[in-house]
């Protein structure tokens, strides 16, 4: 079984500032890692995913994440946020074997203000 | 637009009633996943169907059931509804090969309110 912990339920930040959203996971098997974003009143959209290879993964909208196996973390970063980045961000894992059922964290609400 | 459609967008019903939520996957996707999103439980996996067959079950109550039809659309049936069943229900689809990191594409969700 897998579990995902997103350490911050809310992260307030000013426009053009950098941001890091933290994610730690626990699993007895090897996993794939994902970040999804949910804009208000919308479904989830994939930001990026880590499958293998380079531990630094680049996604859409200028986001990137770094996989750290020893710390079982997959933190999401953006060097300069925009108002339009205000949304809820979900970290998720799926087991490498079997079908890709996702286990999600509780989500982090990113609040960008001018 | 993910290509996944869900109907209805909103549903308001009373306790004890039964409702059916419908999902049409993206063209070519064989897998359908159902998730429930609530304030207290977050996003929870309910059930996965692949090409008409049930493949995995998550935290799905016995009062809930699902099926995937030959045309690959799926329906989630919720019965004997309780106040606590009020939530956003998402459907996602993917090509879903075993051991493959397929991206799941999410629909816009159905918001269920039980009064």
CSV table of C-alpha atoms in Angstrom, one decimal:
chain,number,residue,atom,x,y,z
A,1,UNK,CA,0.0,0.0,0.0
A,2,UNK,CA,1.1,3.6,-0.6
A,3,UNK,CA,0.5,6.8,1.3
A,4,UNK,CA,1.2,10.4,0.4
A,5,UNK,CA,1.7,13.3,2.8
A,6,UNK,CA,1.5,16.9,1.7
A,7,UNK,CA,2.9,18.8,4.6
A,8,UNK,CA,1.2,22.2,4.0
A,9,UNK,CA,-2.5,22.5,3.5
A,10,UNK,CA,-2.1,26.1,2.4
A,11,UNK,CA,0.8,28.1,1.0
A,12,UNK,CA,0.3,31.9,0.7
A,13,UNK,CA,2.8,33.7,-1.6
A,14,UNK,CA,3.2,37.0,-3.4
A,15,UNK,CA,3.3,37.2,-7.2
A,16,UNK,CA,6.7,36.7,-8.7
A,17,UNK,CA,8.1,35.0,-5.6
A,18,UNK,CA,9.4,31.4,-5.7
A,19,UNK,CA,7.4,28.6,-4.2
A,20,UNK,CA,7.9,25.0,-3.0
A,21,UNK,CA,5.1,22.6,-2.3
A,22,UNK,CA,6.2,19.6,-0.3
A,23,UNK,CA,5.3,16.0,-0.8
A,24,UNK,CA,6.5,12.9,1.0
A,25,UNK,CA,5.4,9.4,0.2
A,26,UNK,CA,5.6,5.9,1.7
A,27,UNK,CA,5.4,2.7,-0.2
A,28,UNK,CA,6.5,-0.9,0.1
A,29,UNK,CA,6.9,-1.1,-3.7
A,30,UNK,CA,8.5,1.1,-6.3
A,31,UNK,CA,6.2,3.9,-7.5
A,32,UNK,CA,5.7,6.4,-10.2
A,33,UNK,CA,5.1,10.0,-8.9
A,34,UNK,CA,2.8,12.7,-10.1
A,35,UNK,CA,1.7,16.2,-9.4
A,36,UNK,CA,-1.8,17.3,-10.5
A,37,UNK,CA,-3.4,20.8,-10.3
A,38,UNK,CA,-7.1,21.6,-9.7
A,39,UNK,CA,-8.3,25.0,-10.7
A,40,UNK,CA,-11.5,26.3,-9.0
A,41,UNK,CA,-14.5,24.3,-10.2
A,42,UNK,CA,-12.5,22.2,-12.6
A,43,UNK,CA,-11.2,18.6,-12.8
A,44,UNK,CA,-7.6,17.6,-12.2
A,45,UNK,CA,-4.9,18.3,-14.8
A,46,UNK,CA,-1.5,16.6,-14.9
A,47,UNK,CA,1.4,19.0,-14.2
A,48,UNK,CA,4.3,16.5,-14.4
A,49,UNK,CA,5.3,13.0,-13.6
A,50,UNK,CA,8.4,11.1,-12.6
A,51,UNK,CA,8.9,7.7,-14.2
A,52,UNK,CA,12.6,7.0,-14.2
A,53,UNK,CA,15.9,8.6,-15.2
A,54,UNK,CA,16.8,12.2,-14.2
A,55,UNK,CA,15.4,13.1,-10.8
A,56,UNK,CA,14.6,16.6,-11.9
A,57,UNK,CA,11.3,16.6,-13.9
A,58,UNK,CA,10.0,19.6,-15.8
A,59,UNK,CA,6.3,20.1,-16.3
A,60,UNK,CA,3.8,22.5,-17.7
A,61,UNK,CA,3.4,26.2,-16.7
A,62,UNK,CA,7.0,26.5,-15.5
A,63,UNK,CA,6.7,24.0,-12.7
A,64,UNK,CA,9.4,21.4,-11.9
A,65,UNK,CA,9.8,18.7,-9.2
A,66,UNK,CA,12.7,16.8,-7.8
A,67,UNK,CA,12.6,13.1,-6.8
A,68,UNK,CA,14.7,12.3,-3.8
A,69,UNK,CA,14.6,8.5,-3.2
A,70,UNK,CA,16.5,8.6,0.1
A,71,UNK,CA,14.1,11.1,1.6
A,72,UNK,CA,11.1,9.7,-0.2
A,73,UNK,CA,10.1,13.1,-1.4
A,74,UNK,CA,8.9,14.7,-4.6
A,75,UNK,CA,8.7,18.5,-3.9
A,76,UNK,CA,7.2,20.8,-6.5
A,77,UNK,CA,8.8,24.2,-7.3
A,78,UNK,CA,8.3,27.2,-9.4
A,79,UNK,CA,10.9,30.1,-9.5
A,80,UNK,CA,8.3,32.8,-10.0
A,81,UNK,CA,4.5,32.4,-9.5
A,82,UNK,CA,1.6,34.2,-11.2
A,83,UNK,CA,-1.8,35.0,-9.9
A,84,UNK,CA,-3.1,32.4,-12.3
A,85,UNK,CA,-1.2,29.7,-10.4
A,86,UNK,CA,-3.7,30.0,-7.6
A,87,UNK,CA,-5.2,26.5,-7.4
A,88,UNK,CA,-5.0,23.3,-5.4
A,89,UNK,CA,-2.1,21.0,-6.0
A,90,UNK,CA,-2.1,17.3,-5.4
A,91,UNK,CA,0.8,14.9,-5.2
A,92,UNK,CA,0.0,11.3,-6.1
A,93,UNK,CA,1.8,7.9,-6.5
A,94,UNK,CA,1.0,4.7,-8.3
A,95,UNK,CA,2.7,1.3,-8.0
A,96,UNK,CA,5.0,0.4,-10.8
A,97,UNK,CA,3.4,-3.0,-11.0
A,98,UNK,CA,-0.2,-3.6,-11.9
A,99,UNK,CA,-2.6,-0.9,-13.0
A,100,UNK,CA,-1.9,2.7,-12.3
A,101,UNK,CA,-4.4,3.4,-9.5
A,102,UNK,CA,-3.5,6.7,-8.0
A,103,UNK,CA,-3.1,7.4,-4.3
A,104,UNK,CA,-3.4,11.1,-3.6
A,105,UNK,CA,-2.2,13.4,-0.8
A,106,UNK,CA,-4.7,15.8,0.8
A,107,UNK,CA,-3.7,18.7,-1.4
A,108,UNK,CA,-2.0,22.0,-0.9
A,109,UNK,CA,-3.9,25.2,-1.7
A,110,UNK,CA,-1.5,27.7,-3.4
A,111,UNK,CA,-2.7,31.3,-2.8
A,112,UNK,CA,-0.9,33.9,-4.9
A,113,UNK,CA,-1.6,37.5,-4.1
A,114,UNK,CA,-0.4,40.7,-5.9
B,1,UNK,CA,-10.7,20.0,-22.0
B,2,UNK,CA,-9.4,16.5,-21.1
B,3,UNK,CA,-11.8,14.7,-23.4
B,4,UNK,CA,-13.5,12.9,-20.5
B,5,UNK,CA,-17.2,13.8,-20.1
B,6,UNK,CA,-19.3,13.4,-17.0
B,7,UNK,CA,-23.0,14.0,-16.5
B,8,UNK,CA,-24.7,15.5,-14.7
B,9,UNK,CA,-22.6,18.4,-13.5
B,10,UNK,CA,-24.7,18.8,-10.4
B,11,UNK,CA,-27.1,16.5,-8.6
B,12,UNK,CA,-29.2,17.4,-5.6
B,13,UNK,CA,-31.1,14.6,-4.0
B,14,UNK,CA,-32.5,13.4,-0.6
B,15,UNK,CA,-31.3,10.8,1.9
B,16,UNK,CA,-32.3,7.3,1.1
B,17,UNK,CA,-32.4,7.9,-2.7
B,18,UNK,CA,-30.4,6.3,-5.5
B,19,UNK,CA,-28.5,8.2,-8.2
B,20,UNK,CA,-26.5,7.2,-11.3
B,21,UNK,CA,-23.4,9.2,-12.4
B,22,UNK,CA,-22.2,8.7,-16.0
B,23,UNK,CA,-18.7,8.9,-17.5
B,24,UNK,CA,-17.5,8.8,-21.1
B,25,UNK,CA,-13.8,8.2,-21.4
B,26,UNK,CA,-11.5,9.7,-24.0
B,27,UNK,CA,-11.6,8.1,-27.4
B,28,UNK,CA,-9.3,5.0,-27.3
B,29,UNK,CA,-9.0,4.8,-23.5
B,30,UNK,CA,-10.0,1.4,-22.2
B,31,UNK,CA,-9.7,2.2,-18.5
B,32,UNK,CA,-12.1,4.1,-16.3
B,33,UNK,CA,-11.4,5.1,-12.7
B,34,UNK,CA,-13.8,6.6,-10.2
B,35,UNK,CA,-12.7,8.9,-7.4
B,36,UNK,CA,-14.5,10.7,-4.6
B,37,UNK,CA,-13.4,14.1,-3.4
B,38,UNK,CA,-14.7,15.3,0.0
B,39,UNK,CA,-13.4,17.9,2.4
B,40,UNK,CA,-12.7,15.4,5.2
B,41,UNK,CA,-11.4,12.4,3.2
B,42,UNK,CA,-9.7,14.2,0.3
B,43,UNK,CA,-9.4,12.4,-3.0
B,44,UNK,CA,-10.1,8.7,-2.7
B,45,UNK,CA,-10.0,6.0,-5.3
B,46,UNK,CA,-13.2,4.1,-5.5
B,47,UNK,CA,-13.0,1.6,-8.4
B,48,UNK,CA,-11.2,0.8,-11.7
B,49,UNK,CA,-12.7,-0.9,-14.8
B,50,UNK,CA,-10.7,-2.0,-17.8
B,51,UNK,CA,-12.4,-2.9,-21.0
B,52,UNK,CA,-15.6,-3.9,-19.2
B,53,UNK,CA,-14.0,-5.8,-16.3
B,54,UNK,CA,-13.5,-4.7,-12.7
B,55,UNK,CA,-9.7,-4.5,-12.0
B,56,UNK,CA,-9.3,-2.9,-8.6
B,57,UNK,CA,-11.4,-1.7,-5.7
B,58,UNK,CA,-10.5,1.0,-3.3
B,59,UNK,CA,-12.6,2.6,-0.5
B,60,UNK,CA,-15.9,1.9,-2.2
B,61,UNK,CA,-18.9,1.4,0.1
B,62,UNK,CA,-21.2,-1.6,-0.5
B,63,UNK,CA,-24.0,0.8,-1.2
B,64,UNK,CA,-22.0,1.9,-4.3
B,65,UNK,CA,-21.5,0.0,-7.5
B,66,UNK,CA,-20.2,0.6,-10.9
B,67,UNK,CA,-20.1,-0.9,-14.3
B,68,UNK,CA,-18.4,-0.3,-17.7
B,69,UNK,CA,-20.4,-1.0,-20.8
B,70,UNK,CA,-19.3,-2.4,-24.2
B,71,UNK,CA,-19.1,1.1,-25.6
B,72,UNK,CA,-16.6,1.8,-22.7
B,73,UNK,CA,-18.7,4.4,-20.9
B,74,UNK,CA,-19.1,3.8,-17.2
B,75,UNK,CA,-21.8,4.4,-14.6
B,76,UNK,CA,-21.4,4.8,-10.9
B,77,UNK,CA,-24.5,3.9,-8.9
B,78,UNK,CA,-25.0,5.3,-5.4
B,79,UNK,CA,-27.9,4.0,-3.3
B,80,UNK,CA,-29.4,4.5,0.1
B,81,UNK,CA,-27.7,7.9,0.1
B,82,UNK,CA,-26.6,9.5,3.3
B,83,UNK,CA,-25.6,13.1,4.1
B,84,UNK,CA,-21.9,12.0,4.2
B,85,UNK,CA,-22.1,10.9,0.5
B,86,UNK,CA,-22.2,14.6,-0.5
B,87,UNK,CA,-19.0,15.1,-2.5
B,88,UNK,CA,-17.4,15.6,-5.9
B,89,UNK,CA,-17.2,12.4,-7.9
B,90,UNK,CA,-14.5,12.3,-10.6
B,91,UNK,CA,-14.1,9.9,-13.4
B,92,UNK,CA,-10.7,9.5,-15.1
B,93,UNK,CA,-9.6,7.5,-18.1
B,94,UNK,CA,-6.4,6.1,-19.5
B,95,UNK,CA,-5.1,3.6,-22.0
B,96,UNK,CA,-3.9,1.6,-18.9
B,97,UNK,CA,-1.5,-1.2,-19.8
B,98,UNK,CA,-0.3,-3.3,-16.9
B,99,UNK,CA,2.8,-1.8,-15.3
B,100,UNK,CA,2.7,1.2,-17.6
B,101,UNK,CA,2.7,4.7,-16.1
B,102,UNK,CA,-0.3,5.8,-18.1
B,103,UNK,CA,-1.5,9.3,-17.5
B,104,UNK,CA,-5.0,9.5,-16.1
B,105,UNK,CA,-7.2,12.2,-17.7
B,106,UNK,CA,-9.9,13.6,-15.4
B,107,UNK,CA,-13.4,14.7,-16.2
B,108,UNK,CA,-14.9,17.9,-14.7
B,109,UNK,CA,-16.7,15.9,-12.0
B,110,UNK,CA,-20.2,15.6,-10.7
B,111,UNK,CA,-21.1,17.5,-7.6
B,112,UNK,CA,-23.5,15.4,-5.5
B,113,UNK,CA,-25.5,17.1,-2.7
B,114,UNK,CA,-27.5,14.9,-0.4
B,115,UNK,CA,-30.1,16.8,1.7
